[in-house]
Short mmCIF file of C-alpha atoms in Angstrom, two decimals:
data_model
loop_
_atom_site.label_atom_id
_atom_site.label_comp_id
_atom_site.label_asym_id
_atom_site.label_seq_id
_atom_site.Cartn_x
_atom_site.Cartn_y
_atom_site.Cartn_z
CA UNK A 1 13.85 -165.68 3.74
CA UNK A 2 16.01 -163.64 1.06
CA UNK A 3 18.45 -161.23 2.55
CA UNK A 4 16.83 -158.28 0.71
CA UNK A 5 13.50 -159.09 2.62
CA UNK A 6 15.22 -159.25 5.88
CA UNK A 7 16.91 -155.89 5.35
CA UNK A 8 13.47 -154.43 4.40
CA UNK A 9 11.89 -155.81 7.35
CA UNK A 10 14.49 -154.42 9.74
CA UNK A 11 14.00 -151.05 7.89
CA UNK A 12 10.32 -151.05 8.44
CA UNK A 13 10.65 -151.99 12.17
CA UNK A 14 13.31 -149.36 12.48
CA UNK A 15 10.98 -146.69 11.27
CA UNK A 16 8.19 -147.94 13.52
CA UNK A 17 10.48 -147.62 16.25
CA UNK A 18 11.64 -144.04 15.31
CA UNK A 19 7.94 -143.04 14.85
CA UNK A 20 6.91 -144.34 18.35
CA UNK A 21 9.87 -142.54 19.92
CA UNK A 22 8.83 -139.35 18.33
CA UNK A 23 5.33 -139.86 19.56
CA UNK A 24 6.42 -140.20 23.18
CA UNK A 25 8.54 -136.78 22.94
CA UNK A 26 5.65 -134.70 21.77
CA UNK A 27 5.42 -134.84 17.94
CA UNK A 28 1.78 -134.52 17.38
CA UNK A 29 2.03 -135.99 13.79
CA UNK A 30 4.01 -138.99 15.02
CA UNK A 31 1.33 -139.36 17.90
CA UNK A 32 -1.62 -139.38 15.28
CA UNK A 33 0.43 -141.77 13.26
CA UNK A 34 0.63 -144.26 15.98
CA UNK A 35 -2.77 -143.75 17.36
CA UNK A 36 -4.41 -143.92 14.20
CA UNK A 37 -3.27 -147.55 13.73
CA UNK A 38 -4.11 -148.83 17.03
CA UNK A 39 -6.41 -151.95 16.87
CA UNK A 40 -6.75 -151.55 13.19
CA UNK A 41 -8.03 -155.01 12.61
CA UNK A 42 -10.85 -154.74 15.02
CA UNK A 43 -11.64 -151.30 13.50
CA UNK A 44 -11.51 -152.72 9.96
CA UNK A 45 -13.95 -155.46 10.82
CA UNK A 46 -16.65 -153.06 12.52
CA UNK A 47 -16.52 -150.40 9.80
CA UNK A 48 -15.67 -152.34 6.53
CA UNK A 49 -18.55 -151.94 4.09
CA UNK A 50 -20.41 -154.87 3.06
CA UNK A 51 -22.98 -155.66 0.21
CA UNK A 52 -20.61 -155.24 -2.91
CA UNK A 53 -17.37 -155.71 -4.59
CA UNK A 54 -14.38 -153.62 -2.76
CA UNK A 55 -12.30 -151.24 -4.58
CA UNK A 56 -9.22 -150.35 -2.45
CA UNK A 57 -7.47 -147.09 -3.30
CA UNK A 58 -4.26 -146.11 -1.40
CA UNK A 59 -2.73 -142.71 -1.26
CA UNK A 60 0.44 -141.71 0.68
CA UNK A 61 -0.83 -138.42 1.71
CA UNK A 62 -3.37 -135.42 0.88
CA UNK A 63 -1.59 -134.56 -2.58
CA UNK A 64 -1.70 -138.07 -3.83
CA UNK A 65 -5.38 -138.56 -2.67
CA UNK A 66 -6.28 -135.25 -4.61
CA UNK A 67 -4.28 -136.90 -7.54
CA UNK A 68 -6.00 -140.06 -7.54
CA UNK A 69 -9.48 -138.70 -6.54
CA UNK A 70 -10.86 -138.37 -10.13
CA UNK A 71 -10.23 -142.09 -10.62
CA UNK A 72 -11.95 -142.93 -7.45
CA UNK A 73 -14.98 -140.62 -8.29
CA UNK A 74 -15.07 -142.10 -11.77
CA UNK A 75 -15.35 -145.71 -10.48
CA UNK A 76 -17.86 -144.44 -7.95
CA UNK A 77 -20.12 -142.93 -10.73
CA UNK A 78 -19.69 -145.78 -13.30
CA UNK A 79 -19.92 -148.81 -10.72
CA UNK A 80 -22.42 -147.49 -8.07
CA UNK A 81 -22.54 -151.07 -6.46
CA UNK A 82 -19.00 -151.25 -5.73
CA UNK A 83 -17.74 -150.18 -2.20
CA UNK A 84 -14.72 -148.03 -1.82
CA UNK A 85 -12.02 -148.27 0.86
CA UNK A 86 -9.55 -145.55 1.02
CA UNK A 87 -6.33 -145.69 3.16
CA UNK A 88 -3.50 -143.24 3.91
CA UNK A 89 -0.19 -143.48 5.01
CA UNK A 90 0.32 -140.10 6.51
CA UNK A 91 -1.73 -138.39 9.11
CA UNK A 92 -1.66 -134.99 6.99
CA UNK A 93 -3.89 -136.92 4.59
CA UNK A 94 -6.20 -139.08 6.77
CA UNK A 95 -6.79 -136.09 9.11
CA UNK A 96 -8.26 -133.87 6.33
CA UNK A 97 -10.06 -136.82 4.43
CA UNK A 98 -11.17 -139.16 7.15
CA UNK A 99 -15.00 -137.92 6.39
CA UNK A 100 -14.54 -138.03 2.72
CA UNK A 101 -17.97 -138.97 1.35
CA UNK A 102 -16.77 -140.41 -1.82
CA UNK A 103 -15.30 -143.41 0.21
CA UNK A 104 -17.53 -146.01 2.18
CA UNK A 105 -14.68 -146.38 4.74
CA UNK A 106 -11.17 -144.22 5.28
CA UNK A 107 -8.44 -145.48 7.33
CA UNK A 108 -4.81 -145.68 7.95
CA UNK A 109 -2.76 -148.35 6.11
CA UNK A 110 -1.24 -150.70 8.56
CA UNK A 111 2.62 -151.09 8.87
CA UNK A 112 3.81 -153.07 6.09
CA UNK A 113 4.79 -156.39 7.72
CA UNK A 114 4.20 -159.63 6.53
CA UNK A 115 1.46 -160.66 8.97
CA UNK A 116 -0.26 -157.11 8.69
CA UNK A 117 -0.34 -157.48 5.06
CA UNK A 118 -1.71 -160.96 5.21
CA UNK A 119 -4.46 -159.93 7.78
CA UNK A 120 -5.34 -156.71 5.91
CA UNK A 121 -6.01 -158.41 2.50
CA UNK A 122 -7.83 -161.29 4.32
CA UNK A 123 -10.06 -158.82 5.98
CA UNK A 124 -10.66 -156.44 3.03
CA UNK A 125 -10.78 -158.99 0.10
CA UNK A 126 -10.69 -156.25 -2.59
CA UNK A 127 -11.72 -157.04 -6.04
CA UNK A 128 -9.37 -154.27 -7.36
CA UNK A 129 -6.45 -152.42 -5.85
CA UNK A 130 -5.24 -149.01 -6.91
CA UNK A 131 -2.20 -147.23 -5.75
CA UNK A 132 -1.64 -143.53 -6.59
CA UNK A 133 1.85 -142.21 -7.71
CA UNK A 134 4.03 -144.34 -5.65
CA UNK A 135 3.83 -146.35 -2.24
CA UNK A 136 5.58 -149.64 -3.29
CA UNK A 137 4.84 -151.48 0.02
CA UNK A 138 6.33 -154.94 -0.57
CA UNK A 139 4.40 -157.15 1.66
CA UNK A 140 1.06 -155.41 0.74
CA UNK A 141 1.69 -155.83 -2.94
CA UNK A 142 3.21 -159.48 -2.39
CA UNK A 143 -0.19 -160.49 -0.65
CA UNK A 144 -2.25 -158.86 -3.34
CA UNK A 145 -0.18 -160.81 -6.04
CA UNK A 146 -0.50 -163.99 -4.01
CA UNK A 147 -4.33 -163.58 -3.79
CA UNK A 148 -4.47 -162.70 -7.71
CA UNK A 149 -6.01 -159.37 -7.08
CA UNK A 150 -5.48 -156.82 -9.89
CA UNK A 151 -3.46 -153.97 -9.00
CA UNK A 152 -3.02 -150.71 -10.94
CA UNK A 153 -0.59 -147.93 -10.29
CA UNK A 154 -2.10 -144.63 -11.36
CA UNK A 155 0.03 -141.41 -12.34
CA UNK A 156 3.25 -143.16 -11.68
CA UNK A 157 6.47 -141.56 -12.51
CA UNK A 158 9.87 -142.91 -12.47
CA UNK A 159 13.48 -141.54 -12.65
CA UNK A 160 16.90 -143.21 -13.22
CA UNK A 161 17.95 -142.64 -9.74
CA UNK A 162 15.05 -144.69 -8.19
CA UNK A 163 15.83 -148.04 -6.14
CA UNK A 164 14.07 -150.07 -8.88
CA UNK A 165 16.94 -149.20 -11.52
CA UNK A 166 19.79 -149.91 -9.14
CA UNK A 167 21.93 -153.13 -9.48
CA UNK A 168 20.74 -154.18 -5.95
CA UNK A 169 16.90 -153.03 -6.80
CA UNK A 170 15.81 -156.64 -7.92
CA UNK A 171 13.30 -157.14 -5.22
CA UNK A 172 11.40 -153.97 -6.10
CA UNK A 173 11.68 -154.37 -9.89
CA UNK A 174 9.96 -157.83 -9.27
CA UNK A 175 7.24 -156.03 -7.62
CA UNK A 176 6.64 -153.62 -10.54
CA UNK A 177 6.27 -156.84 -12.73
CA UNK A 178 3.66 -158.24 -10.45
CA UNK A 179 1.49 -155.24 -10.92
CA UNK A 180 -1.38 -155.82 -13.34
CA UNK A 181 -0.84 -152.48 -15.10
CA UNK A 182 1.25 -149.34 -14.64
CA UNK A 183 -0.33 -145.92 -15.83
CA UNK A 184 2.57 -143.37 -16.14
CA UNK A 185 2.66 -139.52 -16.38
CA UNK A 186 5.52 -139.18 -19.11
CA UNK A 187 7.26 -141.07 -21.96
CA UNK A 188 10.45 -141.13 -20.19
CA UNK A 189 8.80 -143.41 -17.54
CA UNK A 190 7.73 -145.85 -20.31
CA UNK A 191 11.16 -146.01 -21.62
CA UNK A 192 12.96 -146.28 -18.24
CA UNK A 193 10.71 -149.15 -17.36
CA UNK A 194 11.10 -150.80 -20.45
CA UNK A 195 14.74 -150.92 -20.19
CA UNK A 196 14.39 -152.60 -16.99
CA UNK A 197 12.26 -155.12 -18.81
CA UNK A 198 8.92 -154.11 -17.45
CA UNK A 199 6.23 -153.81 -20.11
CA UNK A 200 2.98 -153.74 -18.38
CA UNK A 201 3.01 -150.05 -18.72
CA UNK A 202 1.04 -147.48 -20.66
CA UNK A 203 1.54 -143.78 -21.06
CA UNK A 204 -1.66 -142.03 -19.65
CA UNK A 205 -0.76 -138.77 -18.04
CA UNK A 206 -1.19 -137.19 -14.81
CA UNK A 207 -4.96 -137.46 -13.25
CA UNK A 208 -4.02 -134.38 -11.13
CA UNK A 209 -5.02 -132.23 -14.38
CA UNK A 210 -8.31 -133.75 -14.26
CA UNK A 211 -8.73 -133.04 -10.40
CA UNK A 212 -7.66 -129.36 -10.60
CA UNK A 213 -9.49 -128.74 -13.66
CA UNK A 214 -12.55 -129.78 -11.65
CA UNK A 215 -11.51 -127.56 -8.81
CA UNK A 216 -11.66 -124.38 -10.90
CA UNK A 217 -15.09 -125.58 -12.32
CA UNK A 218 -16.51 -125.89 -8.95
CA UNK A 219 -15.20 -122.16 -8.09
CA UNK A 220 -15.80 -122.79 -4.46
CA UNK A 221 -15.52 -119.60 -2.23
CA UNK A 222 -13.44 -119.34 0.95
CA UNK A 223 -15.25 -117.72 3.78
CA UNK A 224 -13.77 -114.24 4.56
CA UNK A 225 -11.18 -114.02 1.98
CA UNK A 226 -13.05 -111.63 -0.56
CA UNK A 227 -13.39 -109.39 2.72
CA UNK A 228 -9.65 -109.39 3.45
CA UNK A 229 -8.46 -108.73 0.06
CA UNK A 230 -11.18 -105.87 -0.99
CA UNK A 231 -9.77 -104.62 -4.29
CA UNK A 232 -6.12 -105.20 -3.46
CA UNK A 233 -3.73 -107.03 -5.59
CA UNK A 234 -3.06 -110.26 -3.77
CA UNK A 235 -0.09 -112.69 -3.57
CA UNK A 236 -1.05 -116.10 -2.31
CA UNK A 237 2.05 -118.37 -1.13
CA UNK A 238 0.67 -121.84 -0.68
CA UNK A 239 2.47 -124.71 0.98
CA UNK A 240 5.55 -122.63 2.08
CA UNK A 241 8.58 -123.72 4.13
CA UNK A 242 10.78 -121.68 6.30
CA UNK A 243 13.19 -121.10 3.35
CA UNK A 244 10.34 -119.35 1.35
CA UNK A 245 9.04 -117.58 4.24
CA UNK A 246 12.06 -115.83 4.91
CA UNK A 247 12.40 -114.61 1.18
CA UNK A 248 8.77 -113.54 1.22
CA UNK A 249 9.30 -111.51 4.33
CA UNK A 250 12.06 -109.80 2.96
CA UNK A 251 10.07 -109.00 -0.29
CA UNK A 252 7.16 -107.86 1.68
CA UNK A 253 9.42 -105.36 3.96
CA UNK A 254 10.53 -103.79 0.84
CA UNK A 255 7.57 -103.76 -1.46
CA UNK A 256 4.54 -103.60 0.79
CA UNK A 257 2.47 -100.84 -0.28
CA UNK A 258 -1.23 -99.60 -0.53
CA UNK A 259 -3.13 -101.70 -2.93
CA UNK A 260 -1.36 -105.03 -1.98
CA UNK A 261 -2.00 -107.99 0.30
CA UNK A 262 -0.11 -111.31 1.11
CA UNK A 263 -1.65 -114.55 2.14
CA UNK A 264 0.44 -117.43 3.32
CA UNK A 265 -0.77 -120.83 3.55
CA UNK A 266 2.09 -122.86 5.14
CA UNK A 267 2.85 -126.40 4.89
CA UNK A 268 3.17 -126.76 8.66
CA UNK A 269 0.38 -125.12 10.66
CA UNK A 270 1.45 -126.41 14.15
CA UNK A 271 1.18 -123.39 16.70
CA UNK A 272 4.92 -122.90 17.04
CA UNK A 273 5.42 -122.52 13.38
CA UNK A 274 2.48 -120.07 13.12
CA UNK A 275 4.23 -118.02 15.94
CA UNK A 276 7.36 -117.80 13.94
CA UNK A 277 5.49 -116.49 11.04
CA UNK A 278 3.84 -113.96 13.36
CA UNK A 279 7.26 -112.72 14.24
CA UNK A 280 8.43 -112.56 10.53
CA UNK A 281 5.13 -110.77 9.63
CA UNK A 282 4.59 -108.73 12.83
CA UNK A 283 1.41 -107.22 11.30
CA UNK A 284 -0.21 -110.32 10.23
CA UNK A 285 -3.36 -111.90 11.25
CA UNK A 286 -4.51 -115.59 11.85
CA UNK A 287 -7.34 -116.78 9.54
CA UNK A 288 -9.10 -118.41 12.23
CA UNK A 289 -9.10 -115.14 14.18
CA UNK A 290 -9.92 -112.96 11.09
CA UNK A 291 -13.24 -115.22 10.12
CA UNK A 292 -14.58 -114.50 13.95
CA UNK A 293 -14.47 -110.89 13.45
CA UNK A 294 -13.80 -109.77 9.93
CA UNK A 295 -13.11 -106.22 9.42
CA UNK A 296 -11.79 -103.76 6.57
CA UNK A 297 -9.36 -105.24 4.02
CA UNK A 298 -6.17 -106.36 5.81
CA UNK A 299 -2.43 -106.82 4.75
CA UNK A 300 -1.04 -110.21 5.81
CA UNK A 301 -3.11 -113.18 6.43
CA UNK A 302 -1.81 -116.57 7.84
CA UNK A 303 -3.84 -119.57 7.03
CA UNK A 304 -3.72 -121.61 10.10
CA UNK A 305 -6.02 -124.58 9.09
CA UNK A 306 -5.78 -127.16 6.26
CA UNK A 307 -8.02 -128.40 3.28
CA UNK A 308 -8.80 -124.92 1.69
CA UNK A 309 -5.57 -123.96 -0.26
CA UNK A 310 -6.92 -125.45 -3.69
CA UNK A 311 -9.95 -123.17 -3.51
CA UNK A 312 -7.81 -120.14 -2.05
CA UNK A 313 -5.69 -119.78 -5.14
CA UNK A 314 -8.53 -118.48 -6.99
CA UNK A 315 -8.46 -115.21 -5.23
CA UNK A 316 -4.70 -114.55 -6.28
CA UNK A 317 -3.20 -111.91 -8.65
CA UNK A 318 0.08 -113.83 -8.47
CA UNK A 319 0.68 -117.32 -6.62
CA UNK A 320 3.86 -118.55 -5.18
CA UNK A 321 4.22 -122.23 -4.58
CA UNK A 322 6.68 -123.56 -1.64
CA UNK A 323 9.13 -126.20 -1.18
CA UNK A 324 11.37 -125.15 -4.11
CA UNK A 325 14.14 -124.41 -1.62
CA UNK A 326 14.00 -127.79 0.22
CA UNK A 327 15.40 -131.22 -0.58
CA UNK A 328 11.85 -132.41 -1.56
CA UNK A 329 11.07 -130.08 -3.89
CA UNK A 330 7.98 -127.94 -4.93
CA UNK A 331 4.38 -128.67 -3.95
CA UNK A 332 1.40 -128.58 -6.23
CA UNK A 333 1.80 -126.10 -8.96
CA UNK A 334 -1.12 -127.18 -11.02
CA UNK A 335 -3.59 -125.89 -8.53
CA UNK A 336 -2.99 -122.31 -8.99
CA UNK A 337 -2.34 -122.77 -12.68
CA UNK A 338 -5.77 -124.21 -13.33
CA UNK A 339 -7.26 -120.81 -12.01
CA UNK A 340 -5.26 -118.96 -14.74
CA UNK A 341 -2.67 -117.45 -12.24
CA UNK A 342 0.93 -117.06 -12.92
CA UNK A 343 3.10 -119.54 -10.64
CA UNK A 344 6.19 -118.60 -9.22
CA UNK A 345 8.36 -121.42 -7.40
CA UNK A 346 11.89 -121.98 -6.24
CA UNK A 347 14.64 -123.86 -8.10
CA UNK A 348 14.35 -127.53 -6.88
CA UNK A 349 11.65 -129.03 -9.19
CA UNK A 350 13.45 -131.92 -11.00
CA UNK A 351 11.16 -134.48 -9.46
CA UNK A 352 8.29 -132.81 -10.97
CA UNK A 353 8.31 -132.75 -14.76
CA UNK A 354 5.18 -130.62 -14.70
CA UNK A 355 7.16 -127.56 -13.61
CA UNK A 356 9.54 -127.67 -16.48
CA UNK A 357 6.50 -128.05 -18.82
CA UNK A 358 4.59 -125.19 -17.19
CA UNK A 359 7.69 -122.90 -17.49
CA UNK A 360 7.92 -124.03 -21.35
CA UNK A 361 4.36 -122.94 -21.75
CA UNK A 362 4.89 -119.52 -20.34
CA UNK A 363 2.72 -120.15 -17.26
CA UNK A 364 5.39 -120.71 -14.59
CA UNK A 365 8.30 -118.99 -13.27
CA UNK A 366 11.44 -120.40 -11.24
CA UNK A 367 13.23 -118.04 -8.98
CA UNK A 368 16.61 -118.79 -7.47
CA UNK A 369 17.03 -116.33 -4.59
CA UNK A 370 15.80 -113.23 -3.09
CA UNK A 371 16.84 -111.02 -5.95
CA UNK A 372 14.91 -113.00 -8.62
CA UNK A 373 11.77 -113.36 -6.38
CA UNK A 374 11.65 -109.53 -6.05
CA UNK A 375 12.00 -109.19 -9.81
CA UNK A 376 9.53 -111.58 -10.82
CA UNK A 377 6.84 -110.59 -8.39
CA UNK A 378 7.21 -107.05 -9.29
CA UNK A 379 7.28 -107.59 -12.98
CA UNK A 380 3.80 -109.54 -12.63
CA UNK A 381 2.51 -107.12 -10.10
CA UNK A 382 3.39 -103.88 -12.01
CA UNK A 383 2.46 -105.30 -15.62
CA UNK A 384 -1.10 -106.19 -15.58
CA UNK A 385 -0.92 -107.43 -19.32
CA UNK A 386 1.91 -109.76 -18.71
CA UNK A 387 0.38 -111.02 -15.59
CA UNK A 388 -2.86 -111.88 -17.45
CA UNK A 389 -0.92 -113.33 -20.31
CA UNK A 390 1.08 -115.64 -18.00
CA UNK A 391 -1.86 -116.62 -16.16
CA UNK A 392 -3.53 -117.55 -19.32
CA UNK A 393 -0.71 -119.72 -20.54
CA UNK A 394 -0.88 -121.46 -16.95
CA UNK A 395 -4.63 -122.35 -17.43
CA UNK A 396 -4.08 -123.57 -21.11
CA UNK A 397 -1.18 -125.72 -19.95
CA UNK A 398 -3.75 -127.46 -17.37
CA UNK A 399 -6.54 -127.71 -20.06
CA UNK A 400 -4.25 -129.23 -22.84
CA UNK A 401 -3.21 -132.20 -20.46
CA UNK A 402 -6.50 -133.49 -19.28
CA UNK A 403 -7.75 -137.00 -19.86
CA UNK A 404 -5.79 -139.42 -17.86
CA UNK A 405 -8.75 -140.28 -15.79
CA UNK A 406 -10.62 -141.51 -18.86
CA UNK A 407 -7.75 -143.81 -19.87
CA UNK A 408 -7.65 -145.55 -16.27
CA UNK A 409 -11.37 -146.07 -16.43
CA UNK A 410 -11.46 -147.43 -19.87
CA UNK A 411 -8.73 -150.03 -18.95
CA UNK A 412 -10.76 -151.01 -16.00
CA UNK A 413 -13.94 -151.47 -18.32
CA UNK A 414 -12.06 -153.37 -20.86
CA UNK A 415 -10.67 -155.80 -18.50
CA UNK A 416 -14.07 -156.23 -16.58
CA UNK A 417 -12.24 -156.02 -13.37
CA UNK A 418 -15.62 -154.89 -11.48
CA UNK A 419 -18.30 -156.23 -13.96
CA UNK A 420 -17.41 -160.01 -14.00
CA UNK A 421 -18.07 -160.73 -10.25
#
């Protein structure tokens, strides 16, 4: 066995041990991660759909699922005889979408060991596998290649600092070469892969644009939100982390006034974090309490459940997307943009080319500290014309970048992956 594979396996087992330890010490997310994978072979045998070719779609978490969802639903519509297996790595994706009606079965992806991968592929026997954006699990992809299963990467994005392009990254470069086709978001990824000798690649764009455009066309209402807002200007802050929330609290202490309200949908909704937010915003009310007894318009609302943020943004005057002050960067800025809302976010967005593009299009604004947050929010809230123009530019940016789903579907049709069976 090559040394790189041994190191990889040690890393996988070390990760499993760390998650297991966290689960035993009270970490709820780790506990769900472990419990969700218990007896996975038996569960798969019992629930795996029969009666047609299986398309396996894998997403790391909720964001990647939403990104790949247009492709999944296009396959469902084009090939109604196919069965769709949807897997997640993270509990934050599985817990929200475990009952997703567009898939015939939803489950966790087993830990990526050699035996798990062999057993998983043997049980599923997919006719086509689709991975969203990333998640390059060595043993799973190797098993798929060994069984000659077509594998597509959708909405991939690559940067020079990634492992694939390091001198010691040969093991993972070979994985990319084994993929049937790689659909990437930007031309920089095409060029980078080409320099590494990987030619099974095409520029298709980002399927998230198709997904978020569909969201605004659905125009889904969120219970109780209109009553809370009334006729107030509304700042909706989504996927916030502690750094974001401290800045927002400082801004709100200075600028709270009649005719304004603030809605915060934090990334973490564990009770301990919600309690911290209640300390930062003493007059705030939890959403789950508000909907039980909605009253007159409120001032600060804390969203303490998951799955509604993408629909929530439609109620905003101005939006703020969190994560831009943490090492992992911003969350999904396209969801508020599709509703024609100005999008404000922090400075760390180098992993997300859509952020720079949205700024260039005039629909996004990056802030660097509390002072710039205050300046930008106040300019947008006090200048209605500028606010509407910025929002319109955000929506135009989304509209101009739709179409990646159709490119992926046409490739599947041309190669007859699901019609030659």
